[in-house]
GROMACS .gro file of C-alpha atoms in nm:
model
  229
    1MET     CA    1   0.000   0.000   0.000
    2GLU     CA    2   0.133   0.343  -0.092
    3LYS     CA    3   0.243   0.550   0.205
    4TYR     CA    4   0.215   0.925   0.175
    5ALA     CA    5   0.433   1.179   0.350
    6GLU     CA    6   0.266   1.441   0.566
    7TYR     CA    7   0.498   1.730   0.489
    8ILE     CA    8   0.848   1.829   0.378
    9LYS     CA    9   1.102   1.862   0.661
   10GLN     CA   10   1.402   1.982   0.465
   11ILE     CA   11   1.500   2.083   0.114
   12GLU     CA   12   1.855   2.078  -0.013
   13ILE     CA   13   1.940   2.203  -0.360
   14GLY     CA   14   2.293   2.163  -0.490
   15ALA     CA   15   2.451   2.327  -0.792
   16LEU     CA   16   2.195   2.607  -0.814
   17TRP     CA   17   2.281   2.877  -1.070
   18LYS     CA   18   2.552   2.671  -1.239
   19GLY     CA   19   2.693   2.547  -0.912
   20ARG     CA   20   2.745   2.887  -0.756
   21LYS     CA   21   2.487   2.843  -0.479
   22HIS     CA   22   2.380   2.565  -0.245
   23ILE     CA   23   2.044   2.585  -0.069
   24LEU     CA   24   1.961   2.418   0.263
   25TRP     CA   25   1.613   2.502   0.394
   26LYS     CA   26   1.450   2.346   0.701
   27LEU     CA   27   1.075   2.383   0.677
   28ASP     CA   28   0.789   2.440   0.917
   29PRO     CA   29   0.511   2.178   0.892
   30LYS     CA   30   0.249   2.446   0.820
   31VAL     CA   31   0.367   2.780   0.679
   32ASN     CA   32   0.689   2.879   0.504
   33VAL     CA   33   0.740   3.221   0.348
   34LEU     CA   34   1.044   3.285   0.129
   35SER     CA   35   1.157   3.645   0.102
   36GLY     CA   36   1.439   3.832  -0.064
   37ALA     CA   37   1.534   4.094  -0.319
   38ASN     CA   38   1.424   4.078  -0.681
   39GLY     CA   39   1.642   3.841  -0.879
   40ILE     CA   40   1.784   3.661  -0.576
   41GLY     CA   41   1.624   3.332  -0.677
   42LYS     CA   42   1.294   3.286  -0.491
   43SER     CA   43   1.103   3.172  -0.798
   44THR     CA   44   1.391   2.951  -0.910
   45ILE     CA   45   1.397   2.776  -0.573
   46LEU     CA   46   1.020   2.717  -0.582
   47ARG     CA   47   1.040   2.579  -0.936
   48ARG     CA   48   1.313   2.338  -0.830
   49VAL     CA   49   1.109   2.229  -0.529
   50ALA     CA   50   0.806   2.174  -0.753
   51SER     CA   51   1.003   1.961  -0.999
   52GLY     CA   52   1.160   1.768  -0.713
   53VAL     CA   53   0.823   1.695  -0.550
   54MET     CA   54   0.675   1.578  -0.879
   55ALA     CA   55   0.969   1.346  -0.940
   56LEU     CA   56   0.978   1.214  -0.583
   57SER     CA   57   0.946   0.836  -0.577
   58GLY     CA   58   1.134   0.726  -0.270
   59LYS     CA   59   1.469   0.845  -0.399
   60ASP     CA   60   1.631   1.185  -0.421
   61SER     CA   61   1.565   1.373  -0.742
   62LYS     CA   62   1.859   1.500  -0.943
   63ASP     CA   63   2.045   1.779  -0.762
   64ILE     CA   64   1.774   1.811  -0.496
   65THR     CA   65   1.716   1.623  -0.172
   66ILE     CA   66   1.370   1.634  -0.015
   67ILE     CA   67   1.337   1.490   0.334
   68THR     CA   68   0.976   1.418   0.422
   69HIS     CA   69   0.783   1.330   0.735
   70PRO     CA   70   0.756   1.039   0.787
   71GLU     CA   71   1.093   0.983   0.621
   72ASP     CA   72   1.009   0.634   0.494
   73ALA     CA   73   0.711   0.757   0.292
   74THR     CA   74   0.741   0.674  -0.075
   75LEU     CA   75   0.511   0.937  -0.221
   76LEU     CA   76   0.414   1.293  -0.147
   77ARG     CA   77   0.080   1.451  -0.221
   78TYR     CA   78   0.136   1.789  -0.377
   79ASP     CA   79  -0.024   2.071  -0.559
   80VAL     CA   80   0.164   2.347  -0.732
   81ILE     CA   81   0.017   2.691  -0.792
   82THR     CA   82   0.226   2.945  -0.971
   83THR     CA   83   0.068   3.287  -1.001
   84PRO     CA   84  -0.134   3.252  -1.321
   85ASP     CA   85  -0.136   3.497  -1.605
   86VAL     CA   86  -0.508   3.560  -1.570
   87ARG     CA   87  -0.522   3.708  -1.920
   88SER     CA   88  -0.403   3.393  -2.096
   89GLU     CA   89  -0.410   3.101  -1.851
   90PHE     CA   90  -0.732   3.144  -1.655
   91ASP     CA   91  -0.961   2.974  -1.907
   92THR     CA   92  -0.742   2.662  -1.912
   93ASN     CA   93  -0.694   2.652  -1.535
   94ILE     CA   94  -1.059   2.706  -1.448
   95ALA     CA   95  -1.178   2.449  -1.702
   96ALA     CA   96  -0.951   2.183  -1.551
   97LEU     CA   97  -1.067   2.268  -1.199
   98GLN     CA   98  -1.434   2.264  -1.301
   99GLU     CA   99  -1.391   1.915  -1.449
  100ARG     CA  100  -1.278   1.795  -1.106
  101ILE     CA  101  -1.540   1.994  -0.915
  102ILE     CA  102  -1.815   1.809  -1.103
  103HIS     CA  103  -1.736   1.499  -0.899
  104TYR     CA  104  -1.694   1.679  -0.566
  105PRO     CA  105  -1.963   1.594  -0.309
  106HIS     CA  106  -2.183   1.866  -0.162
  107ASN     CA  107  -2.060   1.804   0.191
  108GLU     CA  108  -1.948   2.020   0.485
  109ARG     CA  109  -1.621   2.108   0.312
  110TRP     CA  110  -1.812   2.225   0.003
  111ASN     CA  111  -2.033   2.441   0.223
  112LEU     CA  112  -1.727   2.585   0.395
  113PHE     CA  113  -1.578   2.668   0.055
  114CYS     CA  114  -1.902   2.837  -0.053
  115ASP     CA  115  -1.925   3.031   0.274
  116THR     CA  116  -1.565   3.147   0.229
  117VAL     CA  117  -1.614   3.264  -0.129
  118ASP     CA  118  -1.939   3.440  -0.037
  119ARG     CA  119  -1.767   3.623   0.248
  120LEU     CA  120  -1.462   3.728   0.047
  121PHE     CA  121  -1.672   3.841  -0.250
  122SER     CA  122  -1.940   4.009  -0.038
  123ALA     CA  123  -1.828   4.365  -0.121
  124THR     CA  124  -1.951   4.314  -0.477
  125GLU     CA  125  -2.246   4.091  -0.375
  126LYS     CA  126  -2.120   3.787  -0.564
  127THR     CA  127  -2.223   3.447  -0.427
  128ILE     CA  128  -2.181   3.080  -0.515
  129VAL     CA  129  -2.480   2.894  -0.657
  130ARG     CA  130  -2.455   2.601  -0.418
  131GLU     CA  131  -2.692   2.362  -0.592
  132GLU     CA  132  -2.481   2.342  -0.908
  133ASN     CA  133  -2.212   2.077  -0.961
  134THR     CA  134  -1.957   2.332  -1.082
  135VAL     CA  135  -1.850   2.666  -0.940
  136ILE     CA  136  -2.103   2.920  -1.065
  137LEU     CA  137  -2.122   3.275  -0.935
  138LYS     CA  138  -2.419   3.503  -0.943
  139GLN     CA  139  -2.452   3.874  -0.875
  140TRP     CA  140  -2.789   4.038  -0.818
  141ASP     CA  141  -2.959   3.714  -0.932
  142GLU     CA  142  -2.770   3.709  -1.262
  143ILE     CA  143  -2.526   3.430  -1.350
  144LEU     CA  144  -2.175   3.559  -1.415
  145ASP     CA  145  -1.928   3.454  -1.680
  146LEU     CA  146  -1.618   3.371  -1.473
  147ARG     CA  147  -1.398   3.504  -1.752
  148LEU     CA  148  -1.532   3.851  -1.672
  149LEU     CA  149  -1.415   3.847  -1.310
  150SER     CA  150  -1.140   4.085  -1.208
  151SER     CA  151  -0.783   3.953  -1.212
  152GLY     CA  152  -0.778   3.941  -0.831
  153GLU     CA  153  -1.106   3.748  -0.817
  154LYS     CA  154  -0.973   3.500  -1.073
  155GLN     CA  155  -0.654   3.458  -0.877
  156LEU     CA  156  -0.830   3.397  -0.546
  157LEU     CA  157  -1.093   3.165  -0.692
  158THR     CA  158  -0.826   2.952  -0.860
  159ILE     CA  159  -0.635   2.913  -0.533
  160LEU     CA  160  -0.943   2.830  -0.324
  161MET     CA  161  -1.077   2.576  -0.574
  162THR     CA  162  -0.740   2.403  -0.582
  163VAL     CA  163  -0.729   2.382  -0.202
  164LEU     CA  164  -1.088   2.254  -0.185
  165LEU     CA  165  -1.014   1.971  -0.427
  166GLU     CA  166  -0.736   1.835  -0.207
  167ASP     CA  167  -1.024   1.739   0.027
  168GLY     CA  168  -0.831   1.777   0.351
  169ASP     CA  169  -0.543   1.551   0.247
  170ASN     CA  170  -0.184   1.616   0.348
  171THR     CA  171  -0.078   1.845   0.066
  172ILE     CA  172   0.220   2.059  -0.028
  173LEU     CA  173   0.098   2.389  -0.170
  174LEU     CA  174   0.358   2.595  -0.357
  175MET     CA  175   0.272   2.954  -0.451
  176ASP     CA  176   0.496   3.207  -0.621
  177GLU     CA  177   0.392   3.561  -0.524
  178PRO     CA  178   0.023   3.479  -0.477
  179GLU     CA  179  -0.047   3.839  -0.376
  180VAL     CA  180  -0.036   3.955  -0.738
  181SER     CA  181  -0.368   4.130  -0.817
  182LEU     CA  182  -0.511   4.063  -0.469
  183HIS     CA  183  -0.659   4.345  -0.261
  184ILE     CA  184  -0.460   4.401   0.059
  185GLU     CA  185  -0.740   4.258   0.277
  186TRP     CA  186  -0.737   3.937   0.072
  187GLN     CA  187  -0.359   3.924   0.104
  188GLN     CA  188  -0.389   3.945   0.483
  189GLU     CA  189  -0.645   3.664   0.494
  190LEU     CA  190  -0.488   3.433   0.236
  191ILE     CA  191  -0.284   3.200   0.458
  192ASP     CA  192  -0.556   3.170   0.723
  193THR     CA  193  -0.821   3.104   0.457
  194ILE     CA  194  -0.617   2.826   0.298
  195LEU     CA  195  -0.557   2.662   0.636
  196LEU     CA  196  -0.927   2.689   0.716
  197LEU     CA  197  -1.018   2.496   0.401
  198ASN     CA  198  -0.743   2.240   0.455
  199PRO     CA  199  -0.574   2.226   0.797
  200ASN     CA  200  -0.342   1.952   0.664
  201VAL     CA  201  -0.176   2.164   0.397
  202GLN     CA  202   0.188   2.272   0.414
  203ILE     CA  203   0.222   2.613   0.250
  204ILE     CA  204   0.547   2.713   0.080
  205LEU     CA  205   0.531   3.054  -0.085
  206SER     CA  206   0.742   3.345  -0.196
  207THR     CA  207   0.627   3.703  -0.155
  208HIS     CA  208   0.722   4.069  -0.161
  209SER     CA  209   0.410   4.172   0.030
  210PRO     CA  210   0.420   4.247   0.404
  211ALA     CA  211   0.041   4.202   0.411
  212ILE     CA  212   0.072   3.827   0.347
  213ILE     CA  213   0.238   3.774   0.686
  214MET     CA  214   0.050   4.036   0.890
  215ASN     CA  215  -0.187   3.790   1.060
  216GLY     CA  216   0.074   3.627   1.283
  217TRP     CA  217   0.308   3.470   1.026
  218MET     CA  218   0.613   3.696   1.054
  219ASP     CA  219   0.813   3.426   1.235
  220LYS     CA  220   0.763   3.195   0.936
  221VAL     CA  221   0.963   3.419   0.698
  222THR     CA  222   1.296   3.292   0.566
  223GLU     CA  223   1.537   3.510   0.370
  224VAL     CA  224   1.701   3.346   0.071
  225SER     CA  225   2.037   3.470   0.199
  226ASP     CA  226   1.985   3.277   0.526
  227ILE     CA  227   1.951   2.941   0.350
  228THR     CA  228   2.227   2.993   0.095
  229LEU     CA  229   2.554   2.816   0.167
   0.00000   0.00000   0.00000
């Protein structure tokens, strides 16, 4: 029987940037925020982690060592979100998510997701149509075309749908600058909202926004320079 890891304990990346840098990063089981100047390598590190997680099969991936908990687990549940280009990628992303949502049961977690979206979108009076088997929004009793949502709404909806579909499983969620296009209040609530929908998720994200860590996550910030050997 396949045994899944619960979270990543440590990431080691050798030969980064043509062998000039070596990364050793010990991770928190819940929230990990990577910070640093533009061009210092935050996105590169997250991409390498994503490729390493996807290739993980009980052995170390090339040039990257991922230590999991428990350490004898052979597989790791994961999901990777990179900040989407909502102008060109949203249609593809939302279509794939909707195909999975069709089979999602209308249970307590679905209701929690709907409550969360309704609350976050309340300023514009958008709500989820709960009886449907896909994510459909209405505003003032009119059904909305999701393609016409603002870039921030698209960004947030994509993240929350992805988290919902993990259905409470132990999951690694990677996000590269998720604050892009998000209103500052949504930035402040993002980590807490994700953990509300799935308490078993391990979040690994990069950010330039102080708002992301305002709600008690400042001690989870790691500077790239502090993990570079």
